[in-house]
Coordinates of C-alpha atoms in Angstrom, one line a residue:
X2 CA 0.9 2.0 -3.8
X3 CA -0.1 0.7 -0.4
X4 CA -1.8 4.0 1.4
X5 CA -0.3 6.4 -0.8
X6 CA -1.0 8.3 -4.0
X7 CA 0.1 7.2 -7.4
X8 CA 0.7 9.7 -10.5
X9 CA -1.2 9.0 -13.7
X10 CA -0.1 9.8 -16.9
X11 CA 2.0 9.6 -20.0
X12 CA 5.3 9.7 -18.1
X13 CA 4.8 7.5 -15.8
X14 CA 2.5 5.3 -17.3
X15 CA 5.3 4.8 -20.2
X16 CA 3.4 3.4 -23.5
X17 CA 0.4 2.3 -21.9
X18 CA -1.8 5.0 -23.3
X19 CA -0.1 4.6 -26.7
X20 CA -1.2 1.3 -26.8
X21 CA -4.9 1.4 -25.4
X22 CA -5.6 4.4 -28.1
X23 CA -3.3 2.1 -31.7
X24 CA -3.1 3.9 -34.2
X25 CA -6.2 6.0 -34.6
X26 CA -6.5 7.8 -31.6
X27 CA -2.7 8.8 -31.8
X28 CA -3.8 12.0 -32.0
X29 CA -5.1 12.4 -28.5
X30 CA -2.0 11.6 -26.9
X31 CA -1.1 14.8 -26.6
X32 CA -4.5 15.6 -24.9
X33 CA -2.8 13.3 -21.7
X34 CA -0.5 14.9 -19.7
X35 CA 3.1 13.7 -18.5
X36 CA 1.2 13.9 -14.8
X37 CA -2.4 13.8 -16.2
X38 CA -4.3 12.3 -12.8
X39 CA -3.0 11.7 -8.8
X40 CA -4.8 8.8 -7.5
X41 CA -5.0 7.8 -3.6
X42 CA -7.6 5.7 -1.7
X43 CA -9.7 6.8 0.7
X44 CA -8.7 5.9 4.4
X45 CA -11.2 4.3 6.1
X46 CA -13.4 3.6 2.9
X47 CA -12.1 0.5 1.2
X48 CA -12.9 0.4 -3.0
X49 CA -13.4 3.9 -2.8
X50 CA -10.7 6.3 -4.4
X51 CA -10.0 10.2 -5.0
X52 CA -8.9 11.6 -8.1
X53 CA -7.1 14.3 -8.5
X54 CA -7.3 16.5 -12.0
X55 CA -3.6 17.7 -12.7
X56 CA -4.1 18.5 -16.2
X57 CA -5.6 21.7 -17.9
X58 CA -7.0 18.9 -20.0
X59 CA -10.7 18.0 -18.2
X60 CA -12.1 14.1 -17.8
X61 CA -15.8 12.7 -16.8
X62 CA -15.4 10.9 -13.8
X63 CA -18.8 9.0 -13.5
X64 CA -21.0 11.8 -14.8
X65 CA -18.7 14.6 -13.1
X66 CA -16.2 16.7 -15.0
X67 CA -13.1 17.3 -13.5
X68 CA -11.2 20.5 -14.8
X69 CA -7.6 21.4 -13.5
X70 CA -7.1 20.7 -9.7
X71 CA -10.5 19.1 -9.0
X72 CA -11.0 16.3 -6.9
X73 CA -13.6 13.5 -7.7
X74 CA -14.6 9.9 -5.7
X75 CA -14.7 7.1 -7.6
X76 CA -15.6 3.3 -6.8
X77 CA -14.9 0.0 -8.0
X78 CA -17.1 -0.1 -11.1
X79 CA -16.9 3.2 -11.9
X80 CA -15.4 5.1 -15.5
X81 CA -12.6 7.6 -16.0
X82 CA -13.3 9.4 -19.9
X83 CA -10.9 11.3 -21.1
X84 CA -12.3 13.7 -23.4
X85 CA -11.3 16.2 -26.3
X86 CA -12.5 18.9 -28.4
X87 CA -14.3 17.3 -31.5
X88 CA -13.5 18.2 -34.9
X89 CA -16.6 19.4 -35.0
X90 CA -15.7 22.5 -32.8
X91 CA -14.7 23.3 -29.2
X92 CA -18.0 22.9 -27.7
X93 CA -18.6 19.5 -28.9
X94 CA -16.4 16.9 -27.6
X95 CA -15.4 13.4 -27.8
X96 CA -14.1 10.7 -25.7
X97 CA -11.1 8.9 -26.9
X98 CA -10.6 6.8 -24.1
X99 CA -12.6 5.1 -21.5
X100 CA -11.2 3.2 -18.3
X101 CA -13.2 1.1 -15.7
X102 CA -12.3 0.7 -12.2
X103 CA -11.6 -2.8 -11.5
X104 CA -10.7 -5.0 -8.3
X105 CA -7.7 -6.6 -8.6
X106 CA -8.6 -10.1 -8.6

């Protein structure tokens, strides 16, 4: 959206992240939420966005986690993880799925 913010997630995203994770990281899809992330540029700072954590479910923004309701900056270049607990246990966790910000060409 032009100025405005744009909702990130399962519903409104419909079978994208289905498709980025195939068949063997099904099992996370439940980890993203209907309204997982709010993006929105930043005025005055072109490349440059804020993310917005709606989810109980945490991500790594760059090196930064992001638990419910925080609010990162990211740039073009930077990485979105969104991560789980492992099988391992709860303290040990796992990405299952890594996006890159990219300019639009």
């Amino acid at each position: 959206t032009s100025g405005g913010s744009m909702p990130f997630g399962r519903q409104h995203q419909v079978g994208f992240f289905e498709d980025l994770l195939e068949e063997a990281g099904q099992r996370y899809i439940q980890c993203i939420s209907r309204t997982h992330l709010e993006v929105w540029p930043s005025p005055g700072a072109p490349n440059v966005f804020h993310i917005k954590n709606h989810s109980r479910n945490p991500v790594v923004l760059n090196e930064q986690n992001l638990l419910q309701d925080d609010v990162g900056i990211v740039r073009i270049g930077g990485r979105l993880r969104f991560i789980a607990a492992g099988q391992d246990g709860p303290h040990i966790t796992v990405v299952y799925l890594t996006l890159t910000v990219q300019q639009l060409p």
